Amino acid sequence: MSELRNPFFRLINRLSQISGYVAALSILAATLIIVEQVVVRYVFKIPTIWQVETAVYLLIAATFLGAPYGLKENAHINIDLFIVNVPAAARRKLDIVTSAIALVFCFFLAYRGGVMWWEAFEGNWRSSSLLSVPLVYPYALIPVGMFLTGLQYVVKGAEMLFPNNRTASRAAQPEGR
């Protein structure tokens, strides 16, 4: 497998890899917290306060931080019912167009998420639960995750437009069609 020639693209792939690890740890932590909640609540009959909200925030982190890793590894769901019989050249062009649309969408969502984060920061927004979590932390996951996903789409687009400069990611490997 070849390495990326562009150091910026190497950095993006590395950040996507790290975000994938953080997403996996978030899922693990959320699972352990929910198991702990079940044991505490139903075995020891002790009421719980923080577990559900914390698990929700961790799963949000897994979603937004797992997206760039999923794209890097070409693990996103593809519905190819209509394109499976399209010639390879047309499919390549369609992949480029859909990746460009997704890139714009990710950066737009990152921008809007950043606006929402800033409003939460300025307004000192807190969750309405007993935990009263400052919402700047979970809201930060949206712009960070979408910005990283958008950057990963830049790498994917470069791989499609310039196939001789491929990365070690699965997205760069031909699917055998």
Short mmCIF file of C-alpha atoms in Angstrom, two decimals:
data_model
loop_
_atom_site.label_atom_id
_atom_site.label_comp_id
_atom_site.label_asym_id
_atom_site.label_seq_id
_atom_site.Cartn_x
_atom_site.Cartn_y
_atom_site.Cartn_z
CA MET A 1 0.00 0.00 0.00
CA SER A 2 1.31 3.37 -0.94
CA GLU A 3 1.57 6.36 1.36
CA LEU A 4 0.06 9.72 0.68
CA ARG A 5 2.45 12.08 -1.04
CA ASN A 6 0.75 15.19 0.28
CA PRO A 7 1.50 15.87 3.98
CA PHE A 8 -1.83 17.69 4.38
CA PHE A 9 -3.71 14.60 3.19
CA ARG A 10 -1.60 12.42 5.51
CA LEU A 11 -2.64 14.68 8.39
CA ILE A 12 -6.32 14.42 7.43
CA ASN A 13 -6.10 10.63 7.27
CA ARG A 14 -4.37 10.56 10.66
CA LEU A 15 -7.03 12.82 12.21
CA SER A 16 -9.74 10.59 10.75
CA GLN A 17 -8.00 7.55 12.23
CA ILE A 18 -7.84 9.21 15.66
CA SER A 19 -11.47 10.28 15.46
CA GLY A 20 -12.37 6.66 14.70
CA TYR A 21 -10.60 5.52 17.85
CA VAL A 22 -12.37 8.20 19.89
CA ALA A 23 -15.70 7.10 18.39
CA ALA A 24 -15.01 3.47 19.29
CA LEU A 25 -14.07 4.43 22.85
CA SER A 26 -17.25 6.50 23.07
CA ILE A 27 -19.36 3.49 22.11
CA LEU A 28 -17.52 1.33 24.64
CA ALA A 29 -17.97 3.93 27.39
CA ALA A 30 -21.67 4.40 26.57
CA THR A 31 -22.19 0.63 26.71
CA LEU A 32 -20.44 0.31 30.06
CA ILE A 33 -22.38 3.27 31.47
CA ILE A 34 -25.72 1.77 30.42
CA VAL A 35 -24.77 -1.61 31.91
CA GLU A 36 -23.77 0.16 35.12
CA GLN A 37 -27.10 1.98 35.14
CA VAL A 38 -29.06 -1.24 34.76
CA VAL A 39 -27.15 -2.92 37.57
CA VAL A 40 -27.42 0.06 39.93
CA ARG A 41 -31.08 0.70 39.20
CA TYR A 42 -32.50 -2.82 39.04
CA VAL A 43 -30.15 -4.82 41.25
CA PHE A 44 -29.34 -2.31 43.97
CA LYS A 45 -32.57 -0.26 43.61
CA ILE A 46 -30.64 3.02 43.60
CA PRO A 47 -31.96 5.81 41.38
CA THR A 48 -29.69 7.02 38.62
CA ILE A 49 -29.16 10.56 37.40
CA TRP A 50 -26.25 10.95 35.01
CA GLN A 51 -26.07 7.73 33.01
CA VAL A 52 -28.63 8.23 30.25
CA GLU A 53 -27.59 11.78 29.38
CA THR A 54 -23.91 10.88 29.40
CA ALA A 55 -24.51 7.83 27.20
CA VAL A 56 -26.49 9.97 24.74
CA TYR A 57 -23.66 12.49 24.48
CA LEU A 58 -21.15 9.68 23.99
CA LEU A 59 -23.25 8.19 21.18
CA ILE A 60 -23.50 11.61 19.54
CA ALA A 61 -19.71 11.76 19.74
CA ALA A 62 -19.47 8.31 18.17
CA THR A 63 -21.74 9.41 15.33
CA PHE A 64 -20.02 12.66 14.43
CA LEU A 65 -16.44 11.55 15.16
CA GLY A 66 -16.95 8.16 13.54
CA ALA A 67 -18.11 9.67 10.23
CA PRO A 68 -14.65 10.74 8.95
CA TYR A 69 -13.20 7.35 9.87
CA GLY A 70 -16.09 5.56 8.15
CA LEU A 71 -15.50 7.60 5.01
CA LYS A 72 -11.74 7.01 5.14
CA GLU A 73 -12.31 3.26 5.35
CA ASN A 74 -15.11 3.37 2.73
CA ALA A 75 -17.46 1.89 5.32
CA HIS A 76 -20.43 4.16 4.70
CA ILE A 77 -23.62 2.60 3.42
CA ASN A 78 -23.90 2.73 -0.36
CA ILE A 79 -27.16 2.09 -2.14
CA ASP A 80 -26.04 1.03 -5.57
CA LEU A 81 -29.27 -0.40 -6.94
CA PHE A 82 -29.26 1.99 -9.89
CA ILE A 83 -25.55 2.47 -10.51
CA VAL A 84 -24.49 -1.17 -10.46
CA ASN A 85 -25.20 -1.49 -14.19
CA VAL A 86 -23.76 1.91 -15.14
CA PRO A 87 -20.46 1.82 -17.05
CA ALA A 88 -17.34 2.37 -14.93
CA ALA A 89 -16.54 5.79 -16.47
CA ALA A 90 -20.05 7.11 -15.76
CA ARG A 91 -19.96 5.62 -12.24
CA ARG A 92 -16.65 7.38 -11.57
CA LYS A 93 -18.13 10.71 -12.68
CA LEU A 94 -21.20 10.10 -10.54
CA ASP A 95 -18.96 9.30 -7.55
CA ILE A 96 -17.09 12.57 -8.07
CA VAL A 97 -20.32 14.57 -8.26
CA THR A 98 -21.88 12.92 -5.21
CA SER A 99 -18.65 13.34 -3.24
CA ALA A 100 -18.58 17.04 -4.16
CA ILE A 101 -22.20 17.44 -3.00
CA ALA A 102 -21.42 15.59 0.24
CA LEU A 103 -18.33 17.77 0.78
CA VAL A 104 -20.40 20.95 0.46
CA PHE A 105 -23.06 19.49 2.77
CA CYS A 106 -20.46 18.55 5.41
CA PHE A 107 -18.87 22.00 5.39
CA PHE A 108 -22.30 23.66 5.51
CA LEU A 109 -23.28 21.47 8.48
CA ALA A 110 -19.94 22.26 10.14
CA TYR A 111 -20.61 25.97 9.67
CA ARG A 112 -24.18 25.78 11.02
CA GLY A 113 -22.98 23.58 13.89
CA GLY A 114 -20.30 26.17 14.65
CA VAL A 115 -22.94 28.90 14.77
CA MET A 116 -25.03 26.79 17.15
CA TRP A 117 -21.94 26.08 19.28
CA TRP A 118 -21.12 29.80 19.44
CA GLU A 119 -24.68 30.64 20.54
CA ALA A 120 -24.43 28.01 23.27
CA PHE A 121 -21.06 29.42 24.31
CA GLU A 122 -22.22 33.03 24.42
CA GLY A 123 -25.49 32.18 26.12
CA ASN A 124 -23.91 29.74 28.58
CA TRP A 125 -26.53 27.17 27.56
CA ARG A 126 -26.91 24.15 29.80
CA SER A 127 -28.94 20.98 29.51
CA SER A 128 -32.26 21.06 31.32
CA SER A 129 -31.48 17.89 33.24
CA LEU A 130 -30.21 17.57 36.79
CA LEU A 131 -26.70 17.28 35.39
CA SER A 132 -26.95 20.73 33.80
CA VAL A 133 -24.15 19.93 31.33
CA PRO A 134 -22.73 22.97 29.50
CA LEU A 135 -23.97 22.37 25.97
CA VAL A 136 -20.82 23.78 24.37
CA TYR A 137 -19.22 20.35 24.78
CA PRO A 138 -21.78 18.17 22.99
CA TYR A 139 -22.51 20.95 20.46
CA ALA A 140 -18.80 21.11 19.56
CA LEU A 141 -19.04 17.56 18.22
CA ILE A 142 -21.13 18.68 15.24
CA PRO A 143 -18.75 21.21 13.68
CA VAL A 144 -15.65 19.19 14.54
CA GLY A 145 -17.03 15.93 13.15
CA MET A 146 -18.50 17.49 10.02
CA PHE A 147 -15.38 19.54 9.33
CA LEU A 148 -13.22 16.40 9.59
CA THR A 149 -15.66 14.51 7.37
CA GLY A 150 -15.52 17.33 4.83
CA LEU A 151 -11.73 17.21 4.88
CA GLN A 152 -11.87 13.46 4.35
CA TYR A 153 -14.10 14.11 1.31
CA VAL A 154 -11.34 16.40 0.01
CA VAL A 155 -8.93 13.46 0.26
CA LYS A 156 -11.45 11.13 -1.38
CA GLY A 157 -12.04 13.62 -4.19
CA ALA A 158 -8.30 13.98 -4.76
CA GLU A 159 -7.98 10.20 -4.90
CA MET A 160 -10.71 10.02 -7.53
CA LEU A 161 -9.42 12.94 -9.59
CA PHE A 162 -5.74 11.98 -9.33
CA PRO A 163 -5.67 8.17 -9.01
CA ASN A 164 -1.84 7.99 -9.19
CA ASN A 165 -1.57 9.73 -5.78
CA ARG A 166 -3.65 7.26 -3.82
CA THR A 167 -3.51 6.76 -0.07
CA ALA A 168 -3.39 3.63 2.00
CA SER A 169 -7.11 3.97 2.76
CA ARG A 170 -9.65 1.48 1.52
CA ALA A 171 -11.45 4.28 -0.28
CA ALA A 172 -8.56 4.39 -2.73
CA GLN A 173 -8.64 0.69 -3.48
CA PRO A 174 -10.73 -0.45 -6.44
CA GLU A 175 -13.87 -2.33 -5.53
CA GLY A 176 -13.37 -4.95 -8.18
CA ARG A 177 -16.33 -3.88 -10.33
#
